[in-house]
Short mmCIF file of C-alpha atoms in Angstrom, two decimals:
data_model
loop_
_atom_site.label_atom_id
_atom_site.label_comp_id
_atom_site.label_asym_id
_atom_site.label_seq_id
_atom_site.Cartn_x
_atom_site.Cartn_y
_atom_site.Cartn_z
CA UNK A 24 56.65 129.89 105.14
CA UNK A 25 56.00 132.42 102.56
CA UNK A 26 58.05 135.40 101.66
CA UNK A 27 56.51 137.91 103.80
CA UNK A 28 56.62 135.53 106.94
CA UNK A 29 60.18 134.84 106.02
CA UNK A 30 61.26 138.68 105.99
CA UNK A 31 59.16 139.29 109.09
CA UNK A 32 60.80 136.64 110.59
CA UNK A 33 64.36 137.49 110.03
CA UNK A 34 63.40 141.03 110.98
CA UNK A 35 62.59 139.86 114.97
CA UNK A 36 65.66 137.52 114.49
CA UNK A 37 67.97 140.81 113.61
CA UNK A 38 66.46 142.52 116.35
CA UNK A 39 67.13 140.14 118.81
CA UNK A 40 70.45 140.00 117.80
CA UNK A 41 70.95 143.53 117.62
CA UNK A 42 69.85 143.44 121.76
CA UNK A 43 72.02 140.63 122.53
CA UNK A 44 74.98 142.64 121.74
CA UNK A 45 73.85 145.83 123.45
CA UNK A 46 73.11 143.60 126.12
CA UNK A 47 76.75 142.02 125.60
CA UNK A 48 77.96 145.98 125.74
CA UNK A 49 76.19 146.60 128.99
CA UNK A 50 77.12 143.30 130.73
CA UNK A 51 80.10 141.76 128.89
CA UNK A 52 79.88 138.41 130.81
CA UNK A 53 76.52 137.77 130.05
CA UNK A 54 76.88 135.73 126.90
CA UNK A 55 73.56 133.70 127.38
CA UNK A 56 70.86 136.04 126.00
CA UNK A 57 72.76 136.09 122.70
CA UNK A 58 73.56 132.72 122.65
CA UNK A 59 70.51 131.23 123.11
CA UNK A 60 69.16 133.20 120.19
CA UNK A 61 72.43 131.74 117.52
CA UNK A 62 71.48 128.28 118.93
CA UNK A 63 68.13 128.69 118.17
CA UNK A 64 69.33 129.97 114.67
CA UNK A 65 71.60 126.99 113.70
CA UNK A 66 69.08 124.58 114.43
CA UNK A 67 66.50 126.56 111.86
CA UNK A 68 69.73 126.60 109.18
CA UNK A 69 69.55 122.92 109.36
CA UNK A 70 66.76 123.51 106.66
CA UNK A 71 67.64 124.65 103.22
CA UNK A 72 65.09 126.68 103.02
CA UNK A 73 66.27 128.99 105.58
CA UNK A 74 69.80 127.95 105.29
CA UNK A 75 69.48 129.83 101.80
CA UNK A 76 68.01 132.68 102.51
CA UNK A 77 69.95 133.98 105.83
CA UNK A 78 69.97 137.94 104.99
CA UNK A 79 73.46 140.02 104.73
CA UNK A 80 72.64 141.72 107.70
CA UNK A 81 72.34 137.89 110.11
CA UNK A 82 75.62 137.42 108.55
CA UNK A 83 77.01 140.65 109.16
CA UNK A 84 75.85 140.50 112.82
CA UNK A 85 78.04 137.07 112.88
CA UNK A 86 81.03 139.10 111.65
CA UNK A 87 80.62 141.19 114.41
CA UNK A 88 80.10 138.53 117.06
CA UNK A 89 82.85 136.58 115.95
CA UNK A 90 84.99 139.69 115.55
CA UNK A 91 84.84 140.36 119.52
CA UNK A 92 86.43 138.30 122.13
CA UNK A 93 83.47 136.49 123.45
CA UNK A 94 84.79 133.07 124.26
CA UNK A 95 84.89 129.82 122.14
CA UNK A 96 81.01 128.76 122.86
CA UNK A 97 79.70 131.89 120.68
CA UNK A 98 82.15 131.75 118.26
CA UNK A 99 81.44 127.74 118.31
CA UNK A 100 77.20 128.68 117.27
CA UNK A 101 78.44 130.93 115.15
CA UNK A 102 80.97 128.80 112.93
CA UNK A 103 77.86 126.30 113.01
CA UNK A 104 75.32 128.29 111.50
CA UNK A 105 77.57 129.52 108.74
CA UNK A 106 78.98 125.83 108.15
CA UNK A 107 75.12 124.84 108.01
CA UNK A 108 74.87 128.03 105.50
CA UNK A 109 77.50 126.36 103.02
CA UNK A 110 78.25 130.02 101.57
CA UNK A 111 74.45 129.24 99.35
CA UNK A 112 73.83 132.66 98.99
CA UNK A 113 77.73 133.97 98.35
CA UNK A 114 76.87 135.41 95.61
CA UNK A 115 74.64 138.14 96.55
CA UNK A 116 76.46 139.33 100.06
CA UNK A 117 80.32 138.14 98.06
CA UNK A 118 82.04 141.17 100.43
CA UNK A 119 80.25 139.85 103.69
CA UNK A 120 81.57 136.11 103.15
CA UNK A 121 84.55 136.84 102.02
CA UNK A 122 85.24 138.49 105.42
CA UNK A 123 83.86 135.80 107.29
CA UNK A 124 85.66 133.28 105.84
CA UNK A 125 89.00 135.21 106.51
CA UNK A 126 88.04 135.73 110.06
CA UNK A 127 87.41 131.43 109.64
CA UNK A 128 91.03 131.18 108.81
CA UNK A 129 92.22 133.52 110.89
CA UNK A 130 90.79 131.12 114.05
CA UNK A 131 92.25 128.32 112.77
CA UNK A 132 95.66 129.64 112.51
CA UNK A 133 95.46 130.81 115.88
CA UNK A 134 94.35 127.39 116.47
CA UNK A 135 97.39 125.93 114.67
CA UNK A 136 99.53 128.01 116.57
CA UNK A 137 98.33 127.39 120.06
CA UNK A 138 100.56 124.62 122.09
CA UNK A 139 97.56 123.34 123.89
CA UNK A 140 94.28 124.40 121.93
CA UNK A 141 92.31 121.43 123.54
CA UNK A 142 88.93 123.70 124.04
CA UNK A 143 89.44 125.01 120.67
CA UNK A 144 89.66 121.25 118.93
CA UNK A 145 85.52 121.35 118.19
CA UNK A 146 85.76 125.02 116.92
CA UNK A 147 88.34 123.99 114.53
CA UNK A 148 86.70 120.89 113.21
CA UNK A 149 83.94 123.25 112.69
CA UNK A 150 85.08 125.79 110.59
CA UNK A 151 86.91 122.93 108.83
CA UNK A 152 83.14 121.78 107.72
CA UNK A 153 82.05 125.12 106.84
CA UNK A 154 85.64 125.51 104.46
CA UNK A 155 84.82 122.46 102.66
CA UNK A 156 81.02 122.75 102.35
CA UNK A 157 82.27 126.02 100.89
CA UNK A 158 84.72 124.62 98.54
CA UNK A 159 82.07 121.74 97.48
CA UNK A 160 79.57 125.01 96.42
CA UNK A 161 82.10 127.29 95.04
CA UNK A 162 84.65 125.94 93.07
CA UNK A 163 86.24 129.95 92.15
CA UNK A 164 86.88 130.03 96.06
CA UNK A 165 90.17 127.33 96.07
CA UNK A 166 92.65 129.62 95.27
CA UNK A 167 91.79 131.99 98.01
CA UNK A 168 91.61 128.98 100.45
CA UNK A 169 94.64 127.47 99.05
CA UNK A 170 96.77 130.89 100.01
CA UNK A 171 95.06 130.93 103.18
CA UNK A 172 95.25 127.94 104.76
CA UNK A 173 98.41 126.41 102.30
CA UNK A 174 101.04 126.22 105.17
CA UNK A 175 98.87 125.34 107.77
CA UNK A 176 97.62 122.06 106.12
CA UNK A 177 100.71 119.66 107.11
CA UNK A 178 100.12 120.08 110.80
CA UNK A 179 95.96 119.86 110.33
CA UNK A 180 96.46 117.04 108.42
CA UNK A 181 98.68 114.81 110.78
CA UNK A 182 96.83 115.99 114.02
CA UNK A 183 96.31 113.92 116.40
CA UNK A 184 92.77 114.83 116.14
CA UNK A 185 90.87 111.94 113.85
CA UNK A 186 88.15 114.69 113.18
CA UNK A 187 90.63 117.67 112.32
CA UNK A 188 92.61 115.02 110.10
CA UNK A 189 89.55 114.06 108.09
CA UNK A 190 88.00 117.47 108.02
CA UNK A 191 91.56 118.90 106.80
CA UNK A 192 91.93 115.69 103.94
CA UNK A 193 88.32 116.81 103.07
CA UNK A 194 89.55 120.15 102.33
CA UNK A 195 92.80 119.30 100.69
CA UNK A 196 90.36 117.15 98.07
CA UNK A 197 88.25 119.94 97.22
CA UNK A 198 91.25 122.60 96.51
CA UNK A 199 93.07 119.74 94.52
CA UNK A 200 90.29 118.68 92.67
CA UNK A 201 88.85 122.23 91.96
CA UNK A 202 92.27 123.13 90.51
CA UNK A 203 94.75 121.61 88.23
CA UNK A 204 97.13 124.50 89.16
CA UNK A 205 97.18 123.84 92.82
CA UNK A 206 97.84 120.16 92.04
CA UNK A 207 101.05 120.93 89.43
CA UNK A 208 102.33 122.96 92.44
CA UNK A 209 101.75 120.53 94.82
CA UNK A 210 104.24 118.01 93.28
CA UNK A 211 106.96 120.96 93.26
CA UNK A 212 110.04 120.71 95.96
CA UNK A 213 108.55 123.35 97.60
CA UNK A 214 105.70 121.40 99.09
CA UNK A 215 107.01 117.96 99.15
CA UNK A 216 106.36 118.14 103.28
CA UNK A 217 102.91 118.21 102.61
CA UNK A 218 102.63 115.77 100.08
CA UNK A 219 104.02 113.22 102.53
CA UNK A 220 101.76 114.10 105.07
CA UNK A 221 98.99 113.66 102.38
CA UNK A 222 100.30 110.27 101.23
CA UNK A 223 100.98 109.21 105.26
CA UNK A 224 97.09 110.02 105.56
CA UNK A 225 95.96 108.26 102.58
CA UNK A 226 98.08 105.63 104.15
CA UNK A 227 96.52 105.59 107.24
CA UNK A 228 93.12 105.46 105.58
CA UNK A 229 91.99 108.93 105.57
CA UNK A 230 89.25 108.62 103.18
CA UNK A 231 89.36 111.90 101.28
CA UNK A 232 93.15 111.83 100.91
CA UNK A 233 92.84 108.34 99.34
CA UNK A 234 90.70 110.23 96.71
CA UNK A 235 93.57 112.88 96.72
CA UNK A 236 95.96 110.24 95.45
CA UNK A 237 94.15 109.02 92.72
CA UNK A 238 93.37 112.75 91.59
CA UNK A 239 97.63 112.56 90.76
CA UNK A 240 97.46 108.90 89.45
CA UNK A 241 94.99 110.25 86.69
CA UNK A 242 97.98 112.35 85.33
CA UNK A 243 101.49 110.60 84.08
CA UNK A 244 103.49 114.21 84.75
CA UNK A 245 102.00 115.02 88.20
CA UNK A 246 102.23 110.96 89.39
CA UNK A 247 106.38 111.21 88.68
CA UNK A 248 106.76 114.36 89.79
CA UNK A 249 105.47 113.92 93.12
CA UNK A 250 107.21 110.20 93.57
CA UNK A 251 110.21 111.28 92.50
CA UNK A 252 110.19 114.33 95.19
CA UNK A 253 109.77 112.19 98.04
CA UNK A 254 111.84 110.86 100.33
CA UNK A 255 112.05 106.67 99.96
CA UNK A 256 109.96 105.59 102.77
CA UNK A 257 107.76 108.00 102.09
CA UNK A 258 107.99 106.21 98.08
CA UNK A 259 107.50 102.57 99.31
CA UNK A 260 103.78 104.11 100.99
CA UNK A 261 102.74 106.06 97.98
CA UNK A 262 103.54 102.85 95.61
CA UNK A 263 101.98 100.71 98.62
CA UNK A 264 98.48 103.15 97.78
CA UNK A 265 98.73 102.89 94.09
CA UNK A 266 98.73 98.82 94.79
CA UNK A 267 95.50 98.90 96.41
CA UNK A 268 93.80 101.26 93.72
CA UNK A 269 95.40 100.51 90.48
CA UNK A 270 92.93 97.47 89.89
CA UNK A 271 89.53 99.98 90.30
CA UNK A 272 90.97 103.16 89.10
CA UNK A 273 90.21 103.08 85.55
CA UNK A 274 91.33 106.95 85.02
CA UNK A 275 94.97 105.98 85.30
CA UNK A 276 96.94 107.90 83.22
CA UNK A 277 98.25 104.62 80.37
CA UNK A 278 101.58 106.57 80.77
CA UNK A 279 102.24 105.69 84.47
CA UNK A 280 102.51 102.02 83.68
CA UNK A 281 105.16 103.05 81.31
CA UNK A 282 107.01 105.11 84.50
CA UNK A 283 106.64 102.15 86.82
CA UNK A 284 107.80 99.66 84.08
CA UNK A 285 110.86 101.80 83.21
CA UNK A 286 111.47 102.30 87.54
CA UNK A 287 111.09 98.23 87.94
CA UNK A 288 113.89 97.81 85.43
CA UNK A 289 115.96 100.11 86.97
CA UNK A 290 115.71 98.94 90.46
CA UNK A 291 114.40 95.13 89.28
CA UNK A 292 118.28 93.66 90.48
CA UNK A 293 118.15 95.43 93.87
CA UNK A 294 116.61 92.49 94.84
CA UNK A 295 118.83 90.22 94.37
CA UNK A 296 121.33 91.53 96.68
CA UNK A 297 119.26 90.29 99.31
CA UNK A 298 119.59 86.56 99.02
CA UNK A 299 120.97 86.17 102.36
CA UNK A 300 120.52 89.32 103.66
CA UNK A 301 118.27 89.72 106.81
CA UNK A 302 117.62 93.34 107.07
CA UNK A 303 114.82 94.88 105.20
CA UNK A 304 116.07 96.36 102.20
CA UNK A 305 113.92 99.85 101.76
CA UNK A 306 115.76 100.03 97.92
CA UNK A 307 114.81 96.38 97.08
CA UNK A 308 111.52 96.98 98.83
CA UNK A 309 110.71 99.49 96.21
CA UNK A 310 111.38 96.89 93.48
CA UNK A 311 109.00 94.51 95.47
CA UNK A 312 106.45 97.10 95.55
CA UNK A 313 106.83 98.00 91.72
CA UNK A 314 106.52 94.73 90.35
CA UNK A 315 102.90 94.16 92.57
CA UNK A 316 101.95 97.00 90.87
CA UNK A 317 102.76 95.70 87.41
CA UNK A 318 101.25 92.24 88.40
CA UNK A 319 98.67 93.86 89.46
CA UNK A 320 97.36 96.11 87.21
CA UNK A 321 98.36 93.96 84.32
CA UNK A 322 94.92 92.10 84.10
CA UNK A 323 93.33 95.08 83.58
CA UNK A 324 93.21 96.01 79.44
CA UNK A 325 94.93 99.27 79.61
CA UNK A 326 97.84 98.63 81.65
CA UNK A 327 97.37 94.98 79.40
CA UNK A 328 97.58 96.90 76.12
CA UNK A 329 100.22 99.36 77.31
CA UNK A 330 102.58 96.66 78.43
CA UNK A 331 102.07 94.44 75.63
CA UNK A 332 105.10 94.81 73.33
CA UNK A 333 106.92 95.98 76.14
CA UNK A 334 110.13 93.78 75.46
CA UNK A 335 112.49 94.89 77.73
CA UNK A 336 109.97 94.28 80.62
CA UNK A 337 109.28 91.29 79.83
CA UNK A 338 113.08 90.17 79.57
CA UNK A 339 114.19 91.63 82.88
CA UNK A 340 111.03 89.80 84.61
CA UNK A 341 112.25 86.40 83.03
CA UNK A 342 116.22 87.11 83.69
CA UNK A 343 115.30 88.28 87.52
CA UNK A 344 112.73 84.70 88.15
CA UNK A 345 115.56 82.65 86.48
CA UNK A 346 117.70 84.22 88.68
CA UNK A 347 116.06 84.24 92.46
CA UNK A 348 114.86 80.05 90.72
CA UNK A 349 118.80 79.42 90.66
CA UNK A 350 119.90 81.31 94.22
CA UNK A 351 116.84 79.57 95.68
CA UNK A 352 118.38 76.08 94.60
CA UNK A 353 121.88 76.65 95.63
CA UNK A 354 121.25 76.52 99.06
CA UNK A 355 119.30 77.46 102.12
CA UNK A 356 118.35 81.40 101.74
CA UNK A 357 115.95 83.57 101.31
CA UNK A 358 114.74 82.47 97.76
CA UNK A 359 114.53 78.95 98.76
CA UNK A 360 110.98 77.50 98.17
CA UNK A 361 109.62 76.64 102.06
CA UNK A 362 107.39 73.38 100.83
CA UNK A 363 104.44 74.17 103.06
CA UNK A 364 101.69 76.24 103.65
CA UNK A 365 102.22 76.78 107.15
CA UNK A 366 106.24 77.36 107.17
CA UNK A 367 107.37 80.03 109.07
CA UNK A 368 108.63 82.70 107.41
CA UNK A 369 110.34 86.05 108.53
CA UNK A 370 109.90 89.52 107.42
CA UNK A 371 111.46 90.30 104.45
CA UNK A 372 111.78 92.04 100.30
CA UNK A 373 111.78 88.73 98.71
CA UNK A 374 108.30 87.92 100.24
CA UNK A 375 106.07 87.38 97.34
CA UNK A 376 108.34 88.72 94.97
CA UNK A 377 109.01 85.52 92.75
CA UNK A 378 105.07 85.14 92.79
CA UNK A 379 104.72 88.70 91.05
CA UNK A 380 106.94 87.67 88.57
CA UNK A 381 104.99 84.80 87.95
CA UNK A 382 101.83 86.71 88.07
CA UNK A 383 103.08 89.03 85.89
CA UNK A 384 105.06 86.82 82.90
CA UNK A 385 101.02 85.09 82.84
CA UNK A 386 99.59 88.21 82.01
CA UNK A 387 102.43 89.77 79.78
CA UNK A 388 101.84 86.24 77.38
CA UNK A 389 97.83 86.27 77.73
CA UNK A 390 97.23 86.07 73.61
CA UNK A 391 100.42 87.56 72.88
CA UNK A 392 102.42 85.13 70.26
CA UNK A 393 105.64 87.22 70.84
CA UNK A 394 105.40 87.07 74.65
CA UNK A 395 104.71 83.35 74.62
CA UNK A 396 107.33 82.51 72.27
CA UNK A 397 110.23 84.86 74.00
CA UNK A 398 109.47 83.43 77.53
CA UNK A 399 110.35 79.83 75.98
CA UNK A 400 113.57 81.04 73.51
CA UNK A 401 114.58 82.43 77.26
CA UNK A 402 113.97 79.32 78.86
CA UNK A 403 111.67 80.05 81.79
CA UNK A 404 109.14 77.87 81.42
CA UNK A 405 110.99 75.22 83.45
CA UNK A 406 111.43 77.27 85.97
CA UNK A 407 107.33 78.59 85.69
CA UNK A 408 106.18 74.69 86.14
CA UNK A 409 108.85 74.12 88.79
CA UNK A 410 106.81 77.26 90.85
CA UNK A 411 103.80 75.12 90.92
CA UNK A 412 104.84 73.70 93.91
CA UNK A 413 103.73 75.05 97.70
CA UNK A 414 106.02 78.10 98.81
CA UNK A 415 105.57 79.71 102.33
CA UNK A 416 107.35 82.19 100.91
CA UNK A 417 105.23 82.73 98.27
CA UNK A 418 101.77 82.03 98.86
CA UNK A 419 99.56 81.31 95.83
CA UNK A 420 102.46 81.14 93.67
CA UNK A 421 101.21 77.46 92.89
CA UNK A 422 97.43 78.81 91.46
CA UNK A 423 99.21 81.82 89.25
CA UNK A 424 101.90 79.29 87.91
CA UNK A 425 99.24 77.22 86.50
CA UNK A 426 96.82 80.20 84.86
CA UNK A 427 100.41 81.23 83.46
CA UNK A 428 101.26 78.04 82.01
CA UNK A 429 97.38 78.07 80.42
CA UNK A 430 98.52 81.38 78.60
CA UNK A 431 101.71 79.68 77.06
CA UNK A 432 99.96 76.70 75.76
CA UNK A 433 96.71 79.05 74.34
CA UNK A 434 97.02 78.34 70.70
CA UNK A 435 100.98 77.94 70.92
CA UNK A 436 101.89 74.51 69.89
CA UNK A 437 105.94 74.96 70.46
CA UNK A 438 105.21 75.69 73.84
CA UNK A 439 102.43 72.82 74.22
CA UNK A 440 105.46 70.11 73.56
CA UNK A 441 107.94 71.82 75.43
CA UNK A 442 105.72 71.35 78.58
CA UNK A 443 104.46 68.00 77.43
CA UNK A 444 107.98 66.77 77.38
CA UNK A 445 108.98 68.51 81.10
CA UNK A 446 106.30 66.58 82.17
CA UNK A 447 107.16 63.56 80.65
CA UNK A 448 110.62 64.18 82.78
CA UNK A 449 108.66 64.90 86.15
CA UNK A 450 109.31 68.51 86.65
CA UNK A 451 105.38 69.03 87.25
CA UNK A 452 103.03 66.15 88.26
CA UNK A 453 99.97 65.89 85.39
CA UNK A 454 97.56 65.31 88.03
CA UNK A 455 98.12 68.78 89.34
CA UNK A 456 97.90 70.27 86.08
CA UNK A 457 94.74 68.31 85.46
CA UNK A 458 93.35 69.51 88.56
CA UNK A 459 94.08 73.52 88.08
CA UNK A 460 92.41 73.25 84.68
CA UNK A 461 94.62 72.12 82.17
CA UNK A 462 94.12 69.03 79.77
CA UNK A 463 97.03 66.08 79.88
CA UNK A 464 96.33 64.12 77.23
CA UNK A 465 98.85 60.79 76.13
CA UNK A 466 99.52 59.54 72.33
CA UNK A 467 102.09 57.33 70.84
CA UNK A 468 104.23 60.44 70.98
CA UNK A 469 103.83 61.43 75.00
CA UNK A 470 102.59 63.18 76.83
CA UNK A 471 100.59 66.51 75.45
CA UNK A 472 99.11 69.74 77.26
CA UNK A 473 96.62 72.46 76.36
CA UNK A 474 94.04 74.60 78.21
CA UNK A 475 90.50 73.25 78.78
CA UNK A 476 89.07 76.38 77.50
CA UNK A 477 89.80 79.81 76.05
CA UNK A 478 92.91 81.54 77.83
CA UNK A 479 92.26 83.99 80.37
CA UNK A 480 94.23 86.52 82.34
CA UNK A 481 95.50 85.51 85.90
#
């Protein structure tokens, strides 16, 4: 359409408009007229190239409309055509926008505020599009968003809803990531409400709050702050996200693994306390969680290379898998190894915790002399062989024993004899080590092991 068709165009559109109110003053319950020409009108802002260039005086004519109390329908077509809009032309009608998105937020507070707003759920979803397609365009616009709709986003983003949930998420993203000053308050006392609500979504799978979370993990300060805000529960789900993304987020801030190395030793003995207890711990479930995260992430060359000469880590991990090896032997608890694959096993902190040690002592020695060689002056490399063995409890503990054995023997002869000799003694069959990889070989002196091949990181 060309430029003069266009302006023509929008001319009869205005004056359609303009009769559908006077009609609407003349016979207020005749909304039809009007309405059939803003449905017509959102479908032709479907394409961009009306979409952006709807004149100031359309938009003002939507101010007006929306600005009268004409039922939920209109105000419905007329949230849709400026969500299909996506604020494209803000710039040159800035007054006329800014207006209409205040008269946005004002519906959804009323929204918000409303005990049974179950006609108004589609409206609200709506102008939820049309605030982040306007946050996506115009980045300047988050503060003024932020103020608006800032103690209004807990309750959108735990509504029942699914729509309003992800809508509201969508938004939160867009504010956080347009603004490192939004996100530095955010992990303040002040709003640690909504930061559990944000962490419960990302929890619950709310796509746009899962990329919320990782906007904090890519900064050490704004991380600690906002974990050390929370309430525990609300803790043990924020470490349970930073599990699943640690592995793919390669922005994480090096620091953090530094925090959750320094939290693990603080809380690392917590666990311990629950050798024959049956409840679940939420304190020693926060050391479980912490040292997945470590075990983890530790394959990875940052968190590898930040972790690497960390000394007191890698002493409390060897104390705390000597220590659940000895309760587990000294009689029947909840560190005892369940010899089977298909043992029943009940809820509980200790679950997989001993593997995550395991996992993690493999990586902390993968070509590091000084890891290899404290893990043997410590003597835990008996108790490393003797978790090749099935463990309900434990599941692939067997598989991550071996791969940590393999980094102990790369290119570290002490530790070579040491296991040559336990298996000499019995402690670990050679035909299992044979078969996970490593190479049993006998001479006139006994019984030698080394990796096949180069070492690698479990």
């Amino acid at each position: 359409m060309s430029n003069s068709s266009k302006d023509s165009f929008w001319a009869e559109l205005e004056s359609k408009l303009k009769e559908g109110l006077a009609n609407l003053n003349s016979f207020p319950t005749d909304h039809q007229p009007i309405l059939n020409q803003l449905q017509a009108l959102t479908q032709l802002t479907v394409e961009d190239d009306f979409r952006s260039s709807i004149p100031n005086e359309i938009l003002q004519l939507l101010l007006t409309i929306i600005q009268r109390p004409v039922g939920v329908p209109m105000v419905l077509e007329c949230a849709r055509i400026l969500r299909n809009c996506c604020g494209k032309n803000w710039e040159s009608f800035p007054d006329t926008w800014n207006q209409l998105l205040s008269k946005c937020n004002q519906l959804l507070e009323s929204f918000i505020l409303k005990e049974f707003p179950v006609e108004e759920i589609v409206l609200a979803r709506v102008i939820l599009q049309c605030v982040g397609n306007i946050l996506n365009t115009h980045t300047n616009l988050s503060h003024i968003i932020w103020e608006s709709l800032q103690s209004h986003l807990s309750k959108l983003l735990s509504h029942e809803d699914e729509k309003i949930s992800l809508y509201s998420s969508s938004v939160m993203f867009a504010v956080l990531r347009n603004s490192l000053t939004i996100r530095e308050e955010l992990t303040t006392h002040k709003w640690r409400d909504l930061t559990a609500e944000l962490i419960l979504s990302s929890h619950k799978g709310i796509l746009y709050s899962q990329f919320a979370i990782k906007l904090f993990m890519c900064d050490q300060n704004l991380l600690e702050n906002m974990y050390n805000f929370q309430e525990l529960h609300t803790r043990l789900l924020l470490l349970n996200q930073i599990s699943e993304f640690s592995p793919e987020c390669e922005d994480m801030d090096v620091q953090n693994w530094q925090c959750f190395s320094r939290l693990f030793q603080e809380r690392a003995n917590l666990i311990l306390r629950t050798c024959e207890n049956p409840s679940l711990d939420l304190e020693a479930m926060e050391a479980t969680s912490l040292v997945e995260i470590l075990a983890k992430s530790s394959s990875g060359d940052v968190c590898h290379r930040e972790l690497f000469l960390d000394d007191d880590l890698l002493v409390t991990t060897i104390d705390l898998l000597r220590s659940i090896h000895s309760l587990g032997q000294s009689g029947s608890n909840y560190f005892t190894t369940i010899n089977d694959h298909f043992g029943s096993v009940e809820p509980h902190p200790a679950l997989n915790f001993k593997c995550n040690l395991v996992r993690l002592l493999g990586n902390l020695s993968y070509k590091n002399p000084s890891a290899q060689d404290r893990i043997r002056e410590l003597e835990a490399i008996a108790p490393l062989l003797e978790c090749c063995n099935l463990d309900a409890r434990n599941p692939f503990i067997q598989q991550w024993s071996i791969l940590a054995i393999r980094n102990l023997c790369g290119k570290n002869i002490a530790n070579q004899e040491v296991i040559g000799s336990m298996t000499r003694q019995g402690v670990v069959q050679p035909s299992l080590l044979e078969d996970l990889g490593m190479v049993v070989e006998e001479s006139d002196s006994g019984l030698s092991v080394r990796p096949c091949d180069a070492n690698r990181k479990p």
